[in-house]
Coordinates of C-alpha atoms (C1' of nucleotides) in Angstrom, one line a residue:
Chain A
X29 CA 68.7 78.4 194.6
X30 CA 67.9 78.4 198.5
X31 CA 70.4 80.8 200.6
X32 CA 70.9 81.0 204.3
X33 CA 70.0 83.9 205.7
X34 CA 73.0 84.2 207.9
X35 CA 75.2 85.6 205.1
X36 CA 75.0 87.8 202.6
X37 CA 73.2 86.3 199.3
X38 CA 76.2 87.4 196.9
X39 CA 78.9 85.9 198.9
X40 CA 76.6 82.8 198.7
X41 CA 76.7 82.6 195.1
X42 CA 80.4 83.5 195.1
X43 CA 81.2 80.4 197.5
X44 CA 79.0 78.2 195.0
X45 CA 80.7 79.9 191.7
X46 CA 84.0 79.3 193.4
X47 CA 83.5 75.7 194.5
X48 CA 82.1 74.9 191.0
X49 CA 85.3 76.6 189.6
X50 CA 87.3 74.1 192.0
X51 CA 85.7 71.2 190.7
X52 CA 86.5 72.1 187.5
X53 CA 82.8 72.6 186.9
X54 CA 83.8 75.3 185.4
X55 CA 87.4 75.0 183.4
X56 CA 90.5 77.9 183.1
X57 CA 89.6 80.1 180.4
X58 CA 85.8 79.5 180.1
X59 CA 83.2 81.9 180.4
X60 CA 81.4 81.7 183.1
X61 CA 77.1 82.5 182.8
X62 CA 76.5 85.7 181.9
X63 CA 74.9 88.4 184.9
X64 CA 71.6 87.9 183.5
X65 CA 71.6 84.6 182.9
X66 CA 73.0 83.8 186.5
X67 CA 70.3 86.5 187.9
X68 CA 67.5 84.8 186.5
X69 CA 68.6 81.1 187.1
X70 CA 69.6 81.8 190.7
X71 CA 66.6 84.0 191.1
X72 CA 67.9 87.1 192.5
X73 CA 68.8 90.4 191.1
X74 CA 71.4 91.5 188.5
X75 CA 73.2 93.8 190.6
X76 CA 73.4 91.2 193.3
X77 CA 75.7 89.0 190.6
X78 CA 77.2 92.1 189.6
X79 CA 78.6 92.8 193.5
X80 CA 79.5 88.7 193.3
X81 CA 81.4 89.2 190.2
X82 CA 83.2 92.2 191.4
X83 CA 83.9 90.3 194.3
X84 CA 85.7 87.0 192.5
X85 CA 87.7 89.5 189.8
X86 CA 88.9 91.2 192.8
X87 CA 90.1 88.5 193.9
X88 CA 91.8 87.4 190.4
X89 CA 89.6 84.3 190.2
X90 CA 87.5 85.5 187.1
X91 CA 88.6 88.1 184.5
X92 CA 86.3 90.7 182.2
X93 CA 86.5 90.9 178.3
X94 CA 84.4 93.5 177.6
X95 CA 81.3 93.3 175.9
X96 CA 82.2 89.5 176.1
X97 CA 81.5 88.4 179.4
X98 CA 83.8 86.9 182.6
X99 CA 86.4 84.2 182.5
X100 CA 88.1 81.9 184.2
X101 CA 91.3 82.8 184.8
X102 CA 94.9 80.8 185.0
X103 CA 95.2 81.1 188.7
X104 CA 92.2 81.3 189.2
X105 CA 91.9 77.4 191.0
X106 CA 95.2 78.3 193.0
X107 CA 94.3 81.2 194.4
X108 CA 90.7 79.6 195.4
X109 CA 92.9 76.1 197.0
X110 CA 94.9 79.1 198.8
X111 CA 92.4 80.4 200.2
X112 CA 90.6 77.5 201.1
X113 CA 93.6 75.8 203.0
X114 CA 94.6 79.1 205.3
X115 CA 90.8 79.5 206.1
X116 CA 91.1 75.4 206.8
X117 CA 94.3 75.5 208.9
X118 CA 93.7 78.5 210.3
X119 CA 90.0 78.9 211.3
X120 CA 87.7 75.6 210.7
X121 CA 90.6 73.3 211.9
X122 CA 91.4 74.9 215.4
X123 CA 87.5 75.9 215.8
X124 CA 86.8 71.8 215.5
X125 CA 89.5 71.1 218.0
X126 CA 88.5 73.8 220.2
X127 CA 84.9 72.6 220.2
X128 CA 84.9 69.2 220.4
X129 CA 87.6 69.1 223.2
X130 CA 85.2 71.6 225.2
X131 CA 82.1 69.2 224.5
X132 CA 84.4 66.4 225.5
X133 CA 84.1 64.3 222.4
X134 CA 86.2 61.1 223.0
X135 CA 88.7 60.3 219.7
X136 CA 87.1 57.3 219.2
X137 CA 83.7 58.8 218.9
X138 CA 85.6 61.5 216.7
X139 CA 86.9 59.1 214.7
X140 CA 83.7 57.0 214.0
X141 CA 82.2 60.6 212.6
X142 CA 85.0 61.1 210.0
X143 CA 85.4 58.1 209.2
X144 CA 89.3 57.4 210.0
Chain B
X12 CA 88.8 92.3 224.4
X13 CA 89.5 92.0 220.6
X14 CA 86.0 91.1 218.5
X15 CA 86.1 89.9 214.6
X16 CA 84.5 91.8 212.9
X17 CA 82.3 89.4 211.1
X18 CA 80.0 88.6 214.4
X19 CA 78.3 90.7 216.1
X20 CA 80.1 92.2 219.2
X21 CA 77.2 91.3 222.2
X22 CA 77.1 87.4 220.4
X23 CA 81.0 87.5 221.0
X24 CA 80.6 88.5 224.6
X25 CA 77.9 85.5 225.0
X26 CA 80.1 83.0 223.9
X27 CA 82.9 83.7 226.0
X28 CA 80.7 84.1 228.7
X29 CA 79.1 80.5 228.4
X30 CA 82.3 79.0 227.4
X31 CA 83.3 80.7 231.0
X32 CA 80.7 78.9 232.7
X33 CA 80.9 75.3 230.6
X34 CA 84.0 75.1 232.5
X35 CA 82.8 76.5 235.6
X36 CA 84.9 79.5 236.1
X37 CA 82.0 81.1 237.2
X38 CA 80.1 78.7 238.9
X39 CA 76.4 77.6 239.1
X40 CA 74.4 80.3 241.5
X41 CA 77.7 82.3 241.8
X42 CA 77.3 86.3 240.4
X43 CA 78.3 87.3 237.2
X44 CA 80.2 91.1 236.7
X45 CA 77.4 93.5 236.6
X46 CA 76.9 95.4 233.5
X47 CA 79.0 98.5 234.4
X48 CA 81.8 96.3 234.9
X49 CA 82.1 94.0 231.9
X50 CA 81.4 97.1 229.7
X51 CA 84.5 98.7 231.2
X52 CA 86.2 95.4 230.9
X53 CA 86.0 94.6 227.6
X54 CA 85.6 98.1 226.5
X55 CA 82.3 98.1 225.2
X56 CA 79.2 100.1 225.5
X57 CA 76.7 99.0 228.8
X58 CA 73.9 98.9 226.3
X59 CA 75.9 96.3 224.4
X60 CA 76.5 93.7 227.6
X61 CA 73.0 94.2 228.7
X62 CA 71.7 92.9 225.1
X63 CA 74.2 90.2 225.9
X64 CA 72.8 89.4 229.7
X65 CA 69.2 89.2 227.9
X66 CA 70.1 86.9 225.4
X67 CA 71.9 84.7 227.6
X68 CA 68.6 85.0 230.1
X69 CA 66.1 84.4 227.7
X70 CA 68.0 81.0 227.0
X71 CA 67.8 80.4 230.7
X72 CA 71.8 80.2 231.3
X73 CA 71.1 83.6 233.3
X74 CA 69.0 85.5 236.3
X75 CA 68.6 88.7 237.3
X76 CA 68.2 88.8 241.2
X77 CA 66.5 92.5 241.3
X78 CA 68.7 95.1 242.1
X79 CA 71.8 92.4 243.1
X80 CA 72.9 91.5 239.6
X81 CA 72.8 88.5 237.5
X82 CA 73.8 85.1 238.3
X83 CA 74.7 81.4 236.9
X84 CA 71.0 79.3 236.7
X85 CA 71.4 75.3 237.7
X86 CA 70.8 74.4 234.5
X87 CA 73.5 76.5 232.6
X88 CA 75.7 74.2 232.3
X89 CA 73.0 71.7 230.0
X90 CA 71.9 74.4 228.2
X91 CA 75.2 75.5 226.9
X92 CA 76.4 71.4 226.4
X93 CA 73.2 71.0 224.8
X94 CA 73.2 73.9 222.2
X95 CA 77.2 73.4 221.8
X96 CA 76.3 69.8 221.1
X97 CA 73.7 70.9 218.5
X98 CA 75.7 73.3 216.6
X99 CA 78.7 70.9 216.4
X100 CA 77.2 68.4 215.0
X101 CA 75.1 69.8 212.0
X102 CA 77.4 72.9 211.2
X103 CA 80.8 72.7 212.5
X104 CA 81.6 68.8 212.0
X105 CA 79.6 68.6 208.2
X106 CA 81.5 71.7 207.6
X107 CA 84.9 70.1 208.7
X108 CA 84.2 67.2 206.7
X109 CA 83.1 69.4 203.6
X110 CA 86.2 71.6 203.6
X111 CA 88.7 68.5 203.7
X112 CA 86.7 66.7 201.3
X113 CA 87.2 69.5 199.0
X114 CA 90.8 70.0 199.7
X115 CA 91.7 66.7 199.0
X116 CA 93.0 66.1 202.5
X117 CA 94.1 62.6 203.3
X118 CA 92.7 60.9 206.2
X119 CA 96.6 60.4 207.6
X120 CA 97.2 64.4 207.4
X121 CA 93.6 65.0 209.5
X122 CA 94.7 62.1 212.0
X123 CA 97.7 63.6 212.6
X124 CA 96.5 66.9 212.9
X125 CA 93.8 65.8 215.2
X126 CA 95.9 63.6 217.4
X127 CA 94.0 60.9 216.5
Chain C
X13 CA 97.5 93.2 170.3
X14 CA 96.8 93.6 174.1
X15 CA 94.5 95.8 175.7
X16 CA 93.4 97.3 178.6
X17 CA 90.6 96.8 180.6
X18 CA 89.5 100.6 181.5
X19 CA 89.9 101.8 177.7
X20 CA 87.3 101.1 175.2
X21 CA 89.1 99.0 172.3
X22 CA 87.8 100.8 170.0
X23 CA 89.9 104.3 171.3
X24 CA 92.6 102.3 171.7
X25 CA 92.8 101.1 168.3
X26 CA 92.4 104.5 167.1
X27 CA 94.4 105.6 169.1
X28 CA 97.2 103.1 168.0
X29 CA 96.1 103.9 164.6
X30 CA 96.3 108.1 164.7
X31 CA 100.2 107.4 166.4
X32 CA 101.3 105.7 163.2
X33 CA 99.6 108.1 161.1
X34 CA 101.5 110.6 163.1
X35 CA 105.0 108.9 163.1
X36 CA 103.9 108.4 159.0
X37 CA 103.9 104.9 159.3
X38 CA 101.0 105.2 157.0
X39 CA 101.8 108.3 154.8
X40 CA 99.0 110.8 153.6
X41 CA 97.0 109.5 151.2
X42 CA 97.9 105.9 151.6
X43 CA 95.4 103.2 152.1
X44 CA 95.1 101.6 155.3
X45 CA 94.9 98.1 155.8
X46 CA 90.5 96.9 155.3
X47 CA 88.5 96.0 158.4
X48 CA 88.9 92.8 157.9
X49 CA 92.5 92.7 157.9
X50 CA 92.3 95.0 161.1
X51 CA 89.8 92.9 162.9
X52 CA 92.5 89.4 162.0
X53 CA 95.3 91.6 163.0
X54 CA 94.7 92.6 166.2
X55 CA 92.0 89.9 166.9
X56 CA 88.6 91.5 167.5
X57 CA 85.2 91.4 166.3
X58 CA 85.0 93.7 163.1
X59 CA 82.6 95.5 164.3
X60 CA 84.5 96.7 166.4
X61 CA 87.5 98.1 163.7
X62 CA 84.4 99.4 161.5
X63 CA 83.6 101.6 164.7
X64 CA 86.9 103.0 165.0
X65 CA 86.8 103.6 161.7
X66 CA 83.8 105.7 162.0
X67 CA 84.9 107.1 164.6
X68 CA 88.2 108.6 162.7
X69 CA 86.6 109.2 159.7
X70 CA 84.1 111.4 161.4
X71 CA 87.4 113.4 162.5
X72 CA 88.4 114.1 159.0
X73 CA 91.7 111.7 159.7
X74 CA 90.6 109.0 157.4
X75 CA 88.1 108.8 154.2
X76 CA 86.3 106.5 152.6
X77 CA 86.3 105.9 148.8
X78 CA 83.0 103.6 148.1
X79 CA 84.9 99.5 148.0
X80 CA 87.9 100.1 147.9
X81 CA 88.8 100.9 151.2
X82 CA 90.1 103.9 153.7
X83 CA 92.6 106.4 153.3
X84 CA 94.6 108.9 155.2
X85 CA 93.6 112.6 154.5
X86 CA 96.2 115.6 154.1
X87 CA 94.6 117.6 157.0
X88 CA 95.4 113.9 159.0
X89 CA 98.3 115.2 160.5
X90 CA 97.3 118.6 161.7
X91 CA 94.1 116.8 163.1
X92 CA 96.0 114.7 165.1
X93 CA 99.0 116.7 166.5
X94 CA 96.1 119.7 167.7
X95 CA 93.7 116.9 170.0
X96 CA 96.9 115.4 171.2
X97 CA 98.1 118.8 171.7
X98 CA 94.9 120.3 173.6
X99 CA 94.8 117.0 175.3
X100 CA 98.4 116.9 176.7
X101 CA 97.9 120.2 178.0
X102 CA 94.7 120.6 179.7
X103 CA 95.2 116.9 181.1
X104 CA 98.4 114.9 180.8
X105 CA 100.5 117.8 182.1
X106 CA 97.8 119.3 185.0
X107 CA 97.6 116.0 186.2
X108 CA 101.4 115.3 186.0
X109 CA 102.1 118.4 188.0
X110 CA 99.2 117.7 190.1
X111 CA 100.4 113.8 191.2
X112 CA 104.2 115.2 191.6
X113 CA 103.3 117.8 194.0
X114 CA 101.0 115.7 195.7
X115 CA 103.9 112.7 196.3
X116 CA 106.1 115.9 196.8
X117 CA 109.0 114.9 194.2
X118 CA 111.4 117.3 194.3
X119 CA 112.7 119.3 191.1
X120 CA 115.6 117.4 190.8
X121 CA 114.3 114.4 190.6
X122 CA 111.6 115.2 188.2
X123 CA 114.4 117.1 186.0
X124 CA 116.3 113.7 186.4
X125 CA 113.5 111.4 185.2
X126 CA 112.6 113.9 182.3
X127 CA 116.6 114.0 181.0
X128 CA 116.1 118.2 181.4
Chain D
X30 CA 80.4 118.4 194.4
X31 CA 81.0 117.9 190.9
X32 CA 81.6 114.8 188.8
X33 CA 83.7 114.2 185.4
X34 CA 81.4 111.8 183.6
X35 CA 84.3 109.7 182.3
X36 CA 84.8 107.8 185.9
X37 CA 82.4 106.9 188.0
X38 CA 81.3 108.9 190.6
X39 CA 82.3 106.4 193.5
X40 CA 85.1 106.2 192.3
X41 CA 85.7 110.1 192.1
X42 CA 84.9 110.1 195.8
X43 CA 87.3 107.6 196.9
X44 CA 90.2 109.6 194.6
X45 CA 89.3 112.7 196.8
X46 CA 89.1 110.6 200.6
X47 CA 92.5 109.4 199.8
X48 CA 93.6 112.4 198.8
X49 CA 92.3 114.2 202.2
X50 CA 94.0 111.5 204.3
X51 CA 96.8 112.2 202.3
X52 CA 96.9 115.9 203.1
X53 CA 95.8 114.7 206.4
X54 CA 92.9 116.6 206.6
X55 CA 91.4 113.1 208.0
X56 CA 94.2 111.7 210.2
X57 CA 95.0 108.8 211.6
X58 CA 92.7 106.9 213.7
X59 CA 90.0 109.5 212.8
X60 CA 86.5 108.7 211.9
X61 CA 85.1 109.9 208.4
X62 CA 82.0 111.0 207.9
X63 CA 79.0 108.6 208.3
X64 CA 77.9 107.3 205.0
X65 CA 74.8 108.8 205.3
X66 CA 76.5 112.5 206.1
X67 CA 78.6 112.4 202.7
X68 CA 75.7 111.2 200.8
X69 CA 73.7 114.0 201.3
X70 CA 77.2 116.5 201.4
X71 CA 78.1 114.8 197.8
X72 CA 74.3 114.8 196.7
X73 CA 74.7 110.8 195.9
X74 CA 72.5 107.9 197.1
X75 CA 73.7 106.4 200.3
X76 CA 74.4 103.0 197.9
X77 CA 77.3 105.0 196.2
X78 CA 79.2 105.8 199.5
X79 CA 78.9 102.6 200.7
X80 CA 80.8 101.4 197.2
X81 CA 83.3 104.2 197.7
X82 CA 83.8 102.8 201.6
X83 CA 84.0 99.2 200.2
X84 CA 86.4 100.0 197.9
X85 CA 88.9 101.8 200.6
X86 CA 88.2 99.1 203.2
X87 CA 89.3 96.3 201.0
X88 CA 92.4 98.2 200.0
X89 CA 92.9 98.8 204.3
X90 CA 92.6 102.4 203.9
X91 CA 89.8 102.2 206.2
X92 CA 88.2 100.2 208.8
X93 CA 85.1 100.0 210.1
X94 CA 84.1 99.6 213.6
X95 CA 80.4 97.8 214.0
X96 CA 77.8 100.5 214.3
X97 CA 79.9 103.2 215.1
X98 CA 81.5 104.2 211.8
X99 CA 84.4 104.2 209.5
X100 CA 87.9 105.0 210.4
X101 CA 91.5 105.8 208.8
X102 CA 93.7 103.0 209.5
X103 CA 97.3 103.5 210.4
X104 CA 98.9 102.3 207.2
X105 CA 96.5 104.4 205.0
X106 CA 99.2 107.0 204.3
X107 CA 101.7 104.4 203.5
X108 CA 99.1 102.4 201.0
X109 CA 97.9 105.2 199.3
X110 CA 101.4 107.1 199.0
X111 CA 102.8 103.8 197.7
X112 CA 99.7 102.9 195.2
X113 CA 100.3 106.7 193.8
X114 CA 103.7 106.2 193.0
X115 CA 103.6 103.2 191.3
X116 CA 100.6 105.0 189.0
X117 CA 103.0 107.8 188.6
X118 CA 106.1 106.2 187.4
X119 CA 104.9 103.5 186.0
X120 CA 101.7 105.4 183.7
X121 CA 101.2 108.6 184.8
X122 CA 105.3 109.5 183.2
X123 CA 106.0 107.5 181.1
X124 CA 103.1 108.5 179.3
X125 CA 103.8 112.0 179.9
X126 CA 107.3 111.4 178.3
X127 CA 105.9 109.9 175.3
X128 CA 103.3 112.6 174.7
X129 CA 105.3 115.3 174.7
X130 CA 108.2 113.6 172.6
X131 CA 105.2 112.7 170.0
X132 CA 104.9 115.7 170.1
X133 CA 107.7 117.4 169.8
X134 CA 107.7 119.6 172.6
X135 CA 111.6 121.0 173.3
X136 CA 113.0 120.5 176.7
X137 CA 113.3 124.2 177.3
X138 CA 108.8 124.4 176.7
X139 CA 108.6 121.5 179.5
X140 CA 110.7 123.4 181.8
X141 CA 109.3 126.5 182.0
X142 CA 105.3 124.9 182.2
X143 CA 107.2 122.6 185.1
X144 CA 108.8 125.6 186.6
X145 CA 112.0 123.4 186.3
Chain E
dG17 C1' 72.4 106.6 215.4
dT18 C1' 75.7 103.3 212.5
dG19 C1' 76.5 100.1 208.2
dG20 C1' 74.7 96.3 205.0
dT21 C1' 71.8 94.2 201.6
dC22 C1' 68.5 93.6 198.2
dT23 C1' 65.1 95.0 194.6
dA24 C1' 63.3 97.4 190.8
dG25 C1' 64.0 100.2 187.2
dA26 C1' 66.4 103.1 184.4
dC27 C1' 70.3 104.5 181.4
dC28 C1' 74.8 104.1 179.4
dA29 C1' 78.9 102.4 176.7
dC30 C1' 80.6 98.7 174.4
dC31 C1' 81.2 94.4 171.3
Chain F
dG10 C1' 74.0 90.6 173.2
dT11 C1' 77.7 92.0 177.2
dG12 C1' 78.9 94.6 181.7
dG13 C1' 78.6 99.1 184.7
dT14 C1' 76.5 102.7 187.3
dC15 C1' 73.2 105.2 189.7
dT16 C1' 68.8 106.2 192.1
dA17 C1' 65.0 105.4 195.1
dG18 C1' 63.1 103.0 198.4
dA19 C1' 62.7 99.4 201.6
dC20 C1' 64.3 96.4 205.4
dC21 C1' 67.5 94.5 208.6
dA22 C1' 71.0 93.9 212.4
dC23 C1' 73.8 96.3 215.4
dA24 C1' 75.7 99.8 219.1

DNA sequence: GTGGTCTAGACCACC
DNA sequence: GTGGTCTAGACCACA
């Protein structure tokens, strides 16, 4: 796995656990890949999964069964959507607006770019 | 001034000082606020707004007139379109398009919320 | 049977366990259900129940006679009531007085809550 | 400083901070200690402070402010105070109450170790 | 000077 | 096998 080095490698992987989690890459209720496993597939080291999986629990996105591993949970893909959307309406939205008004971007060039 | 704290302070004070110039509140060749000044302005330390001035000069949107101050180059203007430009168009617009994609937003909801 | 996260399942079935010994739920002398009863009961691995077993039986409250299965001991009772007496008062009742001073809850209301 | 071994030790720290601000020993708006200065007070590696730090900030006890430090935030009292007493009544007495009717303790024993 | 991140390695309790 | 914690040491960006 590449990162940017802009942000932090462990919010990386949390985005990407996240978005997989969204997609239902990863269903309510299943484990996800144990810190190990993840460390070694994503190349990185435990403890750096560790402060991601601290991270998403905290959030209430994945719960612990000890000496099991870390699930899933119920809300897990409303509380990610939630998220999402006020970071959406609230940040990316009026950023894009903001921006491409002060570059000048006509709609119908705008329009061309997203397709509508 | 308020900063988030996710950037760093002196690229804060950048931005609003291009996005200042990109529409010509200051003016091309006119004198920016010396460092004393904008430190007490937005309540930040000098060191701080002269990292900002030397970023802003090393991109050429700034020059230092010895002993005067620091003033708005001719081609400021191009530089910031240019680098705005850049930026919006392989982070901020993929990203906008990533986001909705993932949200499920419908291309009525984005043309409405983008006037379009 | 539900547990919680910052306990080790293992105490907390013994726990669990030693209270019904206590309240003679299961009388001295009696058997006590087989580990593999446990494990199905309250839905864990049985390594798990064979662990708090061990760990009780090392405490003198249970014994174990060679296939067929665990029993509560005479001294059981006096076992039990003297940890959960040292325990309540060099720790539940320190800490009780220590949090209620700290949140400064007056006498009355503490006599209130307690029915004293 | 001294540690019980049955919590961890940033979390130990972060117990006694919010129990400082509490006392106001740290007030409002003050900065605490850098995390380098209560590493080497506490005797921990720098690493555990900052988890102690992390752990406050995410709960808004405290806020950082970029390269300066970390600082109480004005509705630390009121998160802390409020977090307390929902430990107290809602673990903290009840188990208290069952304890001591386990084990038989009379009401007139409780009152005079409550000074009630 | 401040915090923030990551690695490597060790050790532990638990299931 | 699982997670959890801590240390030591390095490196970085920031004010």
């Amino acid at each position: 796995m590449e990162f940017e080095s802009s942000q932090s490698i462990f919010s990386q992987i949390a985005e990407s656990l996240s978005e997989k989690i969204l997609k239902q890459q990863y269903e309510v209720g299943e484990k996800i890949p144990s810190v190990r496993e993840l460390a070694a597939e994503v190349g990185v080291n435990p403890v750096t999964i560790m402060r991601t999986f601290n991270e998403l629990q905290s959030k209430g996105i994945i719960e612990n069964k000890r000496g099991i591993g870390y699930f899933v949970t119920e809300k897990a893909i409303d509380l990610i959507r939630n998220e999402k959307k006020a970071v959406f309406f609230e940040k990316v939205l009026p950023d894009f607006i903001h921006q491409s008004e002060l570059l000048g971007i006509s709609k119908e060039e705008l329009k061309s770019h997203l397709n509508l």
